[in-house]
Coordinates of C-alpha atoms in Angstrom, one line a residue:
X1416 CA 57.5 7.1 -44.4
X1417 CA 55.4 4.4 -46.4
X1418 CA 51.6 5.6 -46.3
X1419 CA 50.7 2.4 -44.6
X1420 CA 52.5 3.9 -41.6
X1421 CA 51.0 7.4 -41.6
X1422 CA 47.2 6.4 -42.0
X1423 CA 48.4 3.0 -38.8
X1424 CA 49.5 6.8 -36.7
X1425 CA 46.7 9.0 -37.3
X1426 CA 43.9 6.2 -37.1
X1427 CA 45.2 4.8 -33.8
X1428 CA 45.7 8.5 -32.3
X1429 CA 42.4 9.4 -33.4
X1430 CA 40.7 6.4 -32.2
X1431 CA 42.7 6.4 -28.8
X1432 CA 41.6 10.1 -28.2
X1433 CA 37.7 9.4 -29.0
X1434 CA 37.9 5.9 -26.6
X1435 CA 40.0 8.4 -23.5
X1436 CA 36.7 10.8 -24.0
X1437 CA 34.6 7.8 -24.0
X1438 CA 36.7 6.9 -20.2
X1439 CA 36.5 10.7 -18.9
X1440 CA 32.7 11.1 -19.3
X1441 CA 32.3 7.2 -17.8
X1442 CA 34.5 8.6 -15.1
X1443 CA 32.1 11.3 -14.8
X1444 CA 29.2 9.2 -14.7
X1445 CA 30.8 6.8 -11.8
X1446 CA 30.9 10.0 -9.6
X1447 CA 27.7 11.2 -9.9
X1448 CA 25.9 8.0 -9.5
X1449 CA 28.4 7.4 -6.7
X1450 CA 28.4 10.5 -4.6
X1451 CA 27.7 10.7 -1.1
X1452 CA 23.8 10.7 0.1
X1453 CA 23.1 14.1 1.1
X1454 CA 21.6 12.8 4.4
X1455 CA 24.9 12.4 4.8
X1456 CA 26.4 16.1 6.2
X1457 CA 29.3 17.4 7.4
X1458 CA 32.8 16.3 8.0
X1459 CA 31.9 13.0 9.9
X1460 CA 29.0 12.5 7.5
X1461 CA 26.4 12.9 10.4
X1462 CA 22.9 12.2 8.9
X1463 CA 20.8 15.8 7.5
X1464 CA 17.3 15.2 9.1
X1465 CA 15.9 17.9 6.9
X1466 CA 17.0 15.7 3.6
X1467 CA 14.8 14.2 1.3
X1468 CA 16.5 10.8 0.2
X1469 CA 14.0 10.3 -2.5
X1470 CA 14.6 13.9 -3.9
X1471 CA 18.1 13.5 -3.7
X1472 CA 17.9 10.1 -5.6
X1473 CA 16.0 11.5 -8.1
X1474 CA 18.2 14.1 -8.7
X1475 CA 21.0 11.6 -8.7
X1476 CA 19.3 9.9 -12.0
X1477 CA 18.4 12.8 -14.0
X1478 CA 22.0 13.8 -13.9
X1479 CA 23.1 10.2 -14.7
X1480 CA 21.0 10.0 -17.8
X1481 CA 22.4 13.7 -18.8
X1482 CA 25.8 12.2 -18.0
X1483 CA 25.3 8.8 -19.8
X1484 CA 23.7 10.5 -22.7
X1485 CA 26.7 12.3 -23.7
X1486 CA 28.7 8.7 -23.1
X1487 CA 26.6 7.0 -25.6
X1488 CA 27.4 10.6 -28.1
X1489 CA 31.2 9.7 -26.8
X1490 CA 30.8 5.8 -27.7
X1491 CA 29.2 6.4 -31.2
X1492 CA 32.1 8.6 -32.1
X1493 CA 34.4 5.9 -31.2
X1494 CA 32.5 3.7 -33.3
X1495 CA 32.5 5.7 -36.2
X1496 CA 36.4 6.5 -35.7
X1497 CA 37.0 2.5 -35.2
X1498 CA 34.9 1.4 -38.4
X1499 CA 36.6 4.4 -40.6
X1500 CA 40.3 3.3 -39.6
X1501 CA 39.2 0.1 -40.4
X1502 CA 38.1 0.7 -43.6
X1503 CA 41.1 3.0 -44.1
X1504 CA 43.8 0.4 -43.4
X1505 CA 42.2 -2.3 -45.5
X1506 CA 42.2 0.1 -48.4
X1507 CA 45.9 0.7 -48.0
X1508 CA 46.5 -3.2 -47.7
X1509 CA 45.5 -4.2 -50.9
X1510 CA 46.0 -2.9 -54.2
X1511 CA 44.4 -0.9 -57.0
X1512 CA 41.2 -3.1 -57.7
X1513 CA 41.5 -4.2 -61.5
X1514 CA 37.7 -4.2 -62.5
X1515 CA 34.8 -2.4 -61.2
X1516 CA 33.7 -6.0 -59.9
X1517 CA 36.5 -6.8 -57.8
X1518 CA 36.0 -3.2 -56.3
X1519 CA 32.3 -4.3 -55.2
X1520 CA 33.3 -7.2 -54.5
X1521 CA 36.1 -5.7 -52.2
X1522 CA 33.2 -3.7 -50.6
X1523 CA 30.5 -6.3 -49.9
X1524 CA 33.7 -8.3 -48.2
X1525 CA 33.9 -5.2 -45.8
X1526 CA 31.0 -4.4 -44.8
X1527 CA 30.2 -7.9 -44.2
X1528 CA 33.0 -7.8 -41.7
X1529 CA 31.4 -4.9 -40.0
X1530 CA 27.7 -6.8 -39.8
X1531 CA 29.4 -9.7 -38.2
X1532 CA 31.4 -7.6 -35.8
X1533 CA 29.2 -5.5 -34.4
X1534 CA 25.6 -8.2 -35.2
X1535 CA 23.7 -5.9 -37.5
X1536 CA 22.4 -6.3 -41.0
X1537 CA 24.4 -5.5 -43.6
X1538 CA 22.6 -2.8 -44.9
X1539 CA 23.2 -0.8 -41.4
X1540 CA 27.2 -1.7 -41.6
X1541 CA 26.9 -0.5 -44.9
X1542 CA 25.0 2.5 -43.7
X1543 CA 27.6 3.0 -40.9
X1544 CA 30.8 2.7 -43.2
X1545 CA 29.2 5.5 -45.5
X1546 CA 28.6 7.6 -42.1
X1547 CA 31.6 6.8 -40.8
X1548 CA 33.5 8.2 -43.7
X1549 CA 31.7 11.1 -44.3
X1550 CA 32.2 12.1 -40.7
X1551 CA 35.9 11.7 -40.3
X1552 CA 36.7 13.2 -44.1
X1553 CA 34.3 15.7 -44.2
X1554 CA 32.4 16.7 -41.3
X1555 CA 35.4 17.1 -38.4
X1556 CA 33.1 19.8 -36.6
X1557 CA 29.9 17.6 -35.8
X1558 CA 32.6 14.4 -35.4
X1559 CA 34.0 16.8 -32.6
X1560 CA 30.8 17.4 -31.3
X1561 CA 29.7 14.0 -30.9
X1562 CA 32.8 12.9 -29.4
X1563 CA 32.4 15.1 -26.4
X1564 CA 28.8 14.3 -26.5
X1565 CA 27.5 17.8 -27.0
X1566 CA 25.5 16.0 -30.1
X1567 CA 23.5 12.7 -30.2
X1568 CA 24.2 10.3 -32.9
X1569 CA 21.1 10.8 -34.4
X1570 CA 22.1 14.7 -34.4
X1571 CA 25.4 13.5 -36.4
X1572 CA 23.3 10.8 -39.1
X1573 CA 21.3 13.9 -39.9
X1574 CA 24.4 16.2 -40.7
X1575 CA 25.0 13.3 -43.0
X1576 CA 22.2 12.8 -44.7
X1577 CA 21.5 16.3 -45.5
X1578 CA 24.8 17.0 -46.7
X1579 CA 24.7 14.0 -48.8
X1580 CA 24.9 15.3 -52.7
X1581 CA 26.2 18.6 -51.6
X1582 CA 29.6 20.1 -53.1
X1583 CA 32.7 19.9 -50.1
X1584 CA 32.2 23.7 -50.3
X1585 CA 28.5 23.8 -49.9
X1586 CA 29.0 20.8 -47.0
X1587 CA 31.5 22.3 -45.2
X1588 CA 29.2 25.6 -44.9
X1589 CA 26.3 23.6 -43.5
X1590 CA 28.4 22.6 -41.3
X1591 CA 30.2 25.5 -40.3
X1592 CA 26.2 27.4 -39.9
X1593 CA 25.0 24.8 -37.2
X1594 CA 28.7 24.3 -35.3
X1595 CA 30.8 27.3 -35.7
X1596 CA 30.0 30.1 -33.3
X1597 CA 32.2 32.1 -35.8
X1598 CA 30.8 31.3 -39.0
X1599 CA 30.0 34.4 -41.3
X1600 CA 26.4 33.7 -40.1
X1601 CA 26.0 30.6 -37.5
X1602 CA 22.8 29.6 -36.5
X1603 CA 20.6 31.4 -34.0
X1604 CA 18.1 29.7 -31.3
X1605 CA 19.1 26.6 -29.4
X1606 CA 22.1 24.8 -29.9
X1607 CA 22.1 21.5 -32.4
X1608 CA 22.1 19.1 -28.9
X1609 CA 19.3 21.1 -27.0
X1610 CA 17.3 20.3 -30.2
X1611 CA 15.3 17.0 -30.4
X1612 CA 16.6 15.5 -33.6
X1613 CA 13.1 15.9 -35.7
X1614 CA 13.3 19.3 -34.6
X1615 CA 16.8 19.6 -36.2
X1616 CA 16.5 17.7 -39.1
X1617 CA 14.3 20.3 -40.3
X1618 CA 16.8 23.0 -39.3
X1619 CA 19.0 21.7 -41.3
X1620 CA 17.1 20.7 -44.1
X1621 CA 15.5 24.5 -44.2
X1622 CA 19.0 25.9 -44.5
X1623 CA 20.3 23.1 -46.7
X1624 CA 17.0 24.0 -49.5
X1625 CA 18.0 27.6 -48.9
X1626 CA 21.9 27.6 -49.6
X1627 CA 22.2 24.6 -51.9
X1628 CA 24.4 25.4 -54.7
X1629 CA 21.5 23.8 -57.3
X1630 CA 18.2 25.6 -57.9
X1631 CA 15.2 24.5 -55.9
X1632 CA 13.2 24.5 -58.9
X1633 CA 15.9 22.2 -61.0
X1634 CA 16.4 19.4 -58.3
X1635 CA 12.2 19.6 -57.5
X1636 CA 12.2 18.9 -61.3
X1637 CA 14.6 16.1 -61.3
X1638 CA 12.6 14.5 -58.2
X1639 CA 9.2 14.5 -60.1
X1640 CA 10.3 11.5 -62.0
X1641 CA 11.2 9.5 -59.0
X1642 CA 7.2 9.9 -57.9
X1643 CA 5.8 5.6 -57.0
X1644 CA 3.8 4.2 -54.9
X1645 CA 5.1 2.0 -52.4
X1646 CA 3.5 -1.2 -50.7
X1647 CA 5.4 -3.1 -48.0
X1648 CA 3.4 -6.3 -46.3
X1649 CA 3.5 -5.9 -42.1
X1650 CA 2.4 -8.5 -39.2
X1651 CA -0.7 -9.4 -38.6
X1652 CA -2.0 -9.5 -41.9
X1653 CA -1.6 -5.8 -41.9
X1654 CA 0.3 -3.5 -45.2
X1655 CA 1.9 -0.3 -45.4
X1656 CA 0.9 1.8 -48.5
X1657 CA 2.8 5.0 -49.0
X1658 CA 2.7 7.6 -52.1
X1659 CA 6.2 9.9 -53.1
X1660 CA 4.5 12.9 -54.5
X1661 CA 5.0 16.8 -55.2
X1662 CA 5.1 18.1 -51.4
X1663 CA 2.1 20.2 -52.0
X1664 CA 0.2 17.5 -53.9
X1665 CA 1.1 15.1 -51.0
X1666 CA 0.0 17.8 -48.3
X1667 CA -3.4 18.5 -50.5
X1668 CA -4.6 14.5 -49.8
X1669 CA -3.3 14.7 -46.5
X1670 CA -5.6 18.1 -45.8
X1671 CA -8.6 16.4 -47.7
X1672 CA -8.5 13.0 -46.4
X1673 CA -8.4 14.7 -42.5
X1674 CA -11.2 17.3 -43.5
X1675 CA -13.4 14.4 -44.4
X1676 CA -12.8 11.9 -41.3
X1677 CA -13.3 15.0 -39.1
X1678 CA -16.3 15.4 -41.1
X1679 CA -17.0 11.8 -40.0
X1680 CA -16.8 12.1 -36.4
X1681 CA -19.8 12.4 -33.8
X1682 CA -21.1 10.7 -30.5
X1683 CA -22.0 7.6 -32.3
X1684 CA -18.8 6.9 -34.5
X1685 CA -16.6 4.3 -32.5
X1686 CA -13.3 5.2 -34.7
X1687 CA -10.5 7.3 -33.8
X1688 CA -9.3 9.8 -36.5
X1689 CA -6.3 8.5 -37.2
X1690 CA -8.9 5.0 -38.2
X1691 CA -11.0 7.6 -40.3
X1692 CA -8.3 8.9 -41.8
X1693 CA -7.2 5.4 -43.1
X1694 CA -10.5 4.5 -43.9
X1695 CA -11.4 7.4 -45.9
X1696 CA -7.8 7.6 -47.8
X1697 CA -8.8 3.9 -48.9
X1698 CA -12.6 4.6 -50.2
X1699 CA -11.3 7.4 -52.1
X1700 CA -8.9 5.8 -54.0
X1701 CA -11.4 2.5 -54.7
X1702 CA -14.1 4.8 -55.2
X1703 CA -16.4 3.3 -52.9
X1704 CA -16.1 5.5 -49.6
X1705 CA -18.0 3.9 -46.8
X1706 CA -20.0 6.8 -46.3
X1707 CA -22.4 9.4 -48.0
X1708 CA -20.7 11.7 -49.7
X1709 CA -23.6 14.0 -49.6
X1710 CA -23.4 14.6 -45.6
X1711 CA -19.4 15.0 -45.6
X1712 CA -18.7 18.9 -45.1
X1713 CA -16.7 19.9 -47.9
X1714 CA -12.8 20.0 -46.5
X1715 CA -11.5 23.4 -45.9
X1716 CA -8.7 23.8 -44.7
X1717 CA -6.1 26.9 -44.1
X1718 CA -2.6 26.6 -46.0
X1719 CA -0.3 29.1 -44.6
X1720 CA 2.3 30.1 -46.8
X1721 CA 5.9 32.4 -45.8
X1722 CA 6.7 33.7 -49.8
X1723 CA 9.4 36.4 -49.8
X1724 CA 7.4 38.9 -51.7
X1725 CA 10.3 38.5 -54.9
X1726 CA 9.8 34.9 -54.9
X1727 CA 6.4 35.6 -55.3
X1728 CA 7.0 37.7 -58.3
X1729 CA 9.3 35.2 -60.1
X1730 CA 12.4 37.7 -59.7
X1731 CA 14.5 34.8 -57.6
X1732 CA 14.2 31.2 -56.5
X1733 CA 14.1 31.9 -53.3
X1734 CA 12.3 28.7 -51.3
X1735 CA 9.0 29.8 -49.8
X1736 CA 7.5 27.7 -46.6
X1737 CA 4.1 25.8 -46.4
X1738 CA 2.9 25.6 -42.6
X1739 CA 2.9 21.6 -42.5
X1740 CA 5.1 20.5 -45.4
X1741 CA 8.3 23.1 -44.9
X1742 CA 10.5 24.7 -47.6
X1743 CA 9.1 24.0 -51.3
X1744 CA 10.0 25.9 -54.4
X1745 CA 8.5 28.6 -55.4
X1746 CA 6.4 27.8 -58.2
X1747 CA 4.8 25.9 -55.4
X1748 CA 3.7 28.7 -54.0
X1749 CA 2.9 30.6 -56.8
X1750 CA 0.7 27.8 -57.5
X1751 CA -1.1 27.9 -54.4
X1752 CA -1.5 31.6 -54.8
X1753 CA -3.4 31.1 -57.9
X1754 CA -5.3 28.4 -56.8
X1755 CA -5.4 28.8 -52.8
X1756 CA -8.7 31.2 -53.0
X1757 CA -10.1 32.1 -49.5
X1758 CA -8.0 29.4 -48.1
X1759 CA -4.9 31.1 -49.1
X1760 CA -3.4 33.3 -46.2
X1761 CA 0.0 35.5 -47.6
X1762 CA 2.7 36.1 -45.2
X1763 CA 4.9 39.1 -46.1
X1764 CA 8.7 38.8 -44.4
X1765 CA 10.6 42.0 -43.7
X1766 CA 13.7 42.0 -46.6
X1767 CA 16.2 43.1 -43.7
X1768 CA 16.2 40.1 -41.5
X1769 CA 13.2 38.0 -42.7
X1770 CA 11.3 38.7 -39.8
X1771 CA 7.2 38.1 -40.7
X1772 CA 5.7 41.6 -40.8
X1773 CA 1.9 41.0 -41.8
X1774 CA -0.3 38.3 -42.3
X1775 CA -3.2 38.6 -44.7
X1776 CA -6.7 38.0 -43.8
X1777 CA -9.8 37.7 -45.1
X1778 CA -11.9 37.9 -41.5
X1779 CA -11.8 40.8 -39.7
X1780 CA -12.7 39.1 -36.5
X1781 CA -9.1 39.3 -33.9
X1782 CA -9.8 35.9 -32.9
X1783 CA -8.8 33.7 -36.0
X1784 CA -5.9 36.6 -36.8
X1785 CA -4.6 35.5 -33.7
X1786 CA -4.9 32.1 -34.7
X1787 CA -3.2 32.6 -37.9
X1788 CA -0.5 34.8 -36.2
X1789 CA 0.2 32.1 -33.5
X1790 CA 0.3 29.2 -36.2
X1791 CA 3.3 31.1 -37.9
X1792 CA 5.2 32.4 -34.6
X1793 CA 4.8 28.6 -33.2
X1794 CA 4.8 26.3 -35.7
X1795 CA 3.9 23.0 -34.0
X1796 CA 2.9 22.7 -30.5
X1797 CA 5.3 24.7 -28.0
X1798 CA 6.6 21.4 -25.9
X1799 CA 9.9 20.4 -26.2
X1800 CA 9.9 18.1 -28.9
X1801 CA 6.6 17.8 -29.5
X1802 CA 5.9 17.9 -33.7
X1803 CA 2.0 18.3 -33.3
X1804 CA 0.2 20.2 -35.9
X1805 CA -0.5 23.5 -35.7
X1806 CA -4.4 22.7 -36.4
X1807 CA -4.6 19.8 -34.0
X1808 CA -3.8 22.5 -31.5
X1809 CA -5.0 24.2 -28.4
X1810 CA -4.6 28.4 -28.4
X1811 CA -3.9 28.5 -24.4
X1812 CA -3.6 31.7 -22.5
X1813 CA 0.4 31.1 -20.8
X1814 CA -1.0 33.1 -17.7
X1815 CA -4.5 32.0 -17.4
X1816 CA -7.4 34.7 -17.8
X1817 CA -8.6 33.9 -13.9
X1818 CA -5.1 34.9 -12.8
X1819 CA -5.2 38.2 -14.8
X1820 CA -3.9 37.1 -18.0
X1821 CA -4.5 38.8 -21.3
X1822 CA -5.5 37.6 -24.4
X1823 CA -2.4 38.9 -26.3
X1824 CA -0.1 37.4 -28.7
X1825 CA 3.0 37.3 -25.8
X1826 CA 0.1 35.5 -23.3
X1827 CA -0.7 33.0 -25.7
X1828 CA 0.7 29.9 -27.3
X1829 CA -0.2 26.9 -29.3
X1830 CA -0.6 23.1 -27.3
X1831 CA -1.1 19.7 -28.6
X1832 CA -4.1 18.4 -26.2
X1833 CA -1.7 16.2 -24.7
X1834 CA 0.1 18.5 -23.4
X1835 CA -2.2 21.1 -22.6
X1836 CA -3.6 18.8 -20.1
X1837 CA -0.3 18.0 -18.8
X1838 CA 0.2 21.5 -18.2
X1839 CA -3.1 21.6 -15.9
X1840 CA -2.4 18.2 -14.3
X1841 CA 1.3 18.9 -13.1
X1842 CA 3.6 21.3 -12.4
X1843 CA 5.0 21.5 -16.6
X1844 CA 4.8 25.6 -16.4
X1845 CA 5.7 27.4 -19.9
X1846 CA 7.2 30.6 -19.8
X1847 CA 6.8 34.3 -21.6
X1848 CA 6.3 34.5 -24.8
X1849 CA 7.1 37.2 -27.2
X1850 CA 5.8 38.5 -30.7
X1851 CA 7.8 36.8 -32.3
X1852 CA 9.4 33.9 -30.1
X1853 CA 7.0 30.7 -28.4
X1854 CA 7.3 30.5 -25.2
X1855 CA 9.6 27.9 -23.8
X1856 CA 8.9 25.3 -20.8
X1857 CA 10.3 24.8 -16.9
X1858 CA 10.0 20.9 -16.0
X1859 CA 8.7 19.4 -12.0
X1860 CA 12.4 19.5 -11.1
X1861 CA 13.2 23.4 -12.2
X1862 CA 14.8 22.6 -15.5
X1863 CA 14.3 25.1 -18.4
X1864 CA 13.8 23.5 -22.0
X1865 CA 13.8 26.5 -24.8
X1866 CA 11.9 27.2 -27.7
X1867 CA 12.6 26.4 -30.8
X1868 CA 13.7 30.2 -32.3
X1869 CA 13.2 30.7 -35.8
X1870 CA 16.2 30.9 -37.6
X1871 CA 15.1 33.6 -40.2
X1872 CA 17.4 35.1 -42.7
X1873 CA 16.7 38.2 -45.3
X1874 CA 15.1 37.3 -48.5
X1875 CA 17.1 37.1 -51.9
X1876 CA 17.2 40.6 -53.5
X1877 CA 17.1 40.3 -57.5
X1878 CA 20.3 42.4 -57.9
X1879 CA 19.6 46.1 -58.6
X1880 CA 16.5 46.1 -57.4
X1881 CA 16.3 47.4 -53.8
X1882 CA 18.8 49.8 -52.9
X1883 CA 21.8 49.0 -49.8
X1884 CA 20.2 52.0 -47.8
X1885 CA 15.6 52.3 -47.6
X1886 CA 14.4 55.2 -49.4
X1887 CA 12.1 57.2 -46.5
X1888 CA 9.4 55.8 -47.9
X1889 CA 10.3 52.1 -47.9
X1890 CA 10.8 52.8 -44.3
X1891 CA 7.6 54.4 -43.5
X1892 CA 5.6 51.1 -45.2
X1893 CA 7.9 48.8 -43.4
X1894 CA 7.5 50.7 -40.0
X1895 CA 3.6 50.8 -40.9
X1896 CA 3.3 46.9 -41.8
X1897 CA 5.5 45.7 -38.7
X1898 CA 2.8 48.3 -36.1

């Protein structure tokens, strides 16, 4: 059988399978919106006095946006399987390009085809064709996934952009962590769909830094000389100006240029911080800052750092984790060790499962240990897929203190001011918390939404150095540090 014949069988099979799941979950969606009132009751539909029609329609749309969310998953998978056999059959219709030119040539030719099909730029069809391939050659799992609409297509993008660069061995076990309940260790915590996609971008990223097959420290090398400045003209006679720097560098400015605008801020000052920010950012870097220097506080601000204790001391390469910035190599945060002073707080991890077992403090005072302690459990602010920073955040007591609430690290969890008012102004409830879990959140209509769980994994053990089995008095510390 000529290849033209086997790729015209398994690209039409594939394709027609991904547009019948596309039909059966628009099925689905008919019946739902479709069903019968529930005024309606009994076998000759006699009208339910006690029904609330309004309740029942808005019951009726939540589970027709669940429904049509996982037929727009179903209908990007059928894209992706449509623009790949595409690309696959006009490959096999022409011949071996003779020059590198006639091969980009060939290229430009598709995915200009692709733009004028589907009316995008060219530079999203080329996007797409790259996605598209990737997905059907590489990454069957999350393709699977998306086709029955258990993933959204932003879920799948970030599968492929994270495993771009990687080895087929190295992508294959990304994908296998985050999709494969039977993986040699699959991912813990909510599933890759119950995730908001920012929420598992850095998921996947955090593994991806951990288990690529290239040191941390030699690819944060080889990205130092891509560092520029960028400048991008918007509407209204307004510019973008953005810096690509050393994470920690990057997070430094950030940390400095908030400390000064909150600095800034009192009953007279009719900017926002996010204006003060800007404002500031730009007088620092023309040396002309529009205020006095002299009445600014200077900017302190906490850096929380997770260092497995042996990444600390040089013995592996381990990535450590800066609260605010993620996983960055560890002569990052050996650097801010040196340098972080009272700023500085250390978080030890226990080397069987990478659970956090102490935090270091300077203050004995239990309030800000708390702090500190809830800004590592949480992370951002508690809502579902709310990114907030951890000191833009609210400490709130989960049972309130009126109602017999304690001020204990399972009572307490972190909320973006946003949301903390929304949890006093409707009927948003979170739920327990736990030492070392945030506490997740039940919606008006009874729907739960989990936390984010960490997805901790032992630290690297330089080999020879810790035994399989803890001497008694390795245990005793580690039951003494995790009290």
């Amino acid at each position: 059988m000529e290849a033209g014949v086997v790729i015209d069988v398994g690209g039409r099979a594939a394709v027609a399978a991904a547009v019948a799941s596309v039909a059966g979950l628009v099925d689905e969606l008919v019946a739902v919106v479709a069903s019968p009132p529930a005024t309606l009751d009994g076998p000759d539909r006699v009208p339910d006095a006690d029904a609330d029609p309004l309740q029942e329609l808005s019951e009726v749309c939540l589970d027709g946006l669940g429904v049509l969310a996982r037929v727009e998953a179903a209908t990007a998978a059928a894209k992706v399987r449509l623009v790949a056999a595409y690309a696959e059959a006009a490959d096999a219709m022409e011949a071996q390009p003779a020059s590198a030119y006639e091969a980009s040539a060939r290229e430009m030719s598709r995915v200009a085809e692709v733009a004028c099909v589907l009316t995008i730029g060219e530079r999203a069809a080329s996007a797409l064709l790259g996605e598209a391939h990737a997905l059907t050659t590489s990454l069957p799992a999350a393709l699977d996934a998306l086709q029955t609409g258990t993933i959204a297509w932003q879920h799948a993008r970030i599968v492929v952009e994270e495993t771009t660069g990687l080895t087929p061995a190295a992508a294959s076990a990304l994908e296998a962590h985050f999709f494969d309940p039977d993986a040699p260790n699959p991912a813990r915590g909510a599933a890759p769909g119950e995730l908001v996609p920012a929420r598992f971008r850095r998921k996947v990223r955090a593994w991806r830094e951990r288990h690529h097959p290239e040191s941390v420290e030699k690819r944060h090398a080889e990205k130092l000389a891509d560092r520029r400045m960028e400048y991008a003209p918007d509407r209204d006679g307004m510019a973008w100006l953005s810096l690509y720097l050393p994470g920690d560098t990057a997070l430094a400015i950030w940390n400095k240029t908030t400390a000064v605008a909150r600095g800034l801020q009192d009953p007279h000052e009719s900017r926002n911080l996010t204006q003060l920010r800007a404002d500031v950012a730009a007088g620092l870097l023309l040396g002309s800052a529009n205020q006095n220097a002299g009445e600014v506080p200077s900017p302190k601000a906490d850096v929380l750092v997770t260092v497995p204790v042996f990444s600390l001391l040089g013995l592996t390469d381990e990535p450590a984790h800066v609260d605010g910035l993620g996983p960055v190599p560890p002569s990052m945060a050996r650097r801010l060790v040196a340098n972080g002073a009272s700023s500085f707080y250390r978080v030890l991890v226990d080397p069987r499962d990478g659970a956090p077992l102490e935090i270091g403090r300077t203050s004995y005072r239990l309030p800000e240990s708390l702090k500190r302690w809830l800004r590592m459990r949480d992370g951002t602010c508690t809502f579902p897929g709310c990114s907030n920073h951890t000191q833009d955040n609210d400490v709130d007591h989960l049972t309130a203190w009126q109602h017999g609430g304690s001020t204990g690290i399972s009572n307490l969890g972190q909320a973006c001011p946003k949301h903390h008012r929304l949890k006093h102004r409707s009927a948003w409830t979170p739920t327990q918390a736990t030492k070392d879990q945030p506490p997740g959140w039940i919606s008006p209509t009874g729907r739960y939404y989990p936390a984010e769980h960490p997805d901790r994994e032992p630290p690297l053990m330089p080999p020879g150095c810790v035994p399989a089995a803890f001497s008694p008095l390795e245990q005793v510390i580690l039951t003494h540090l995790a009290a």
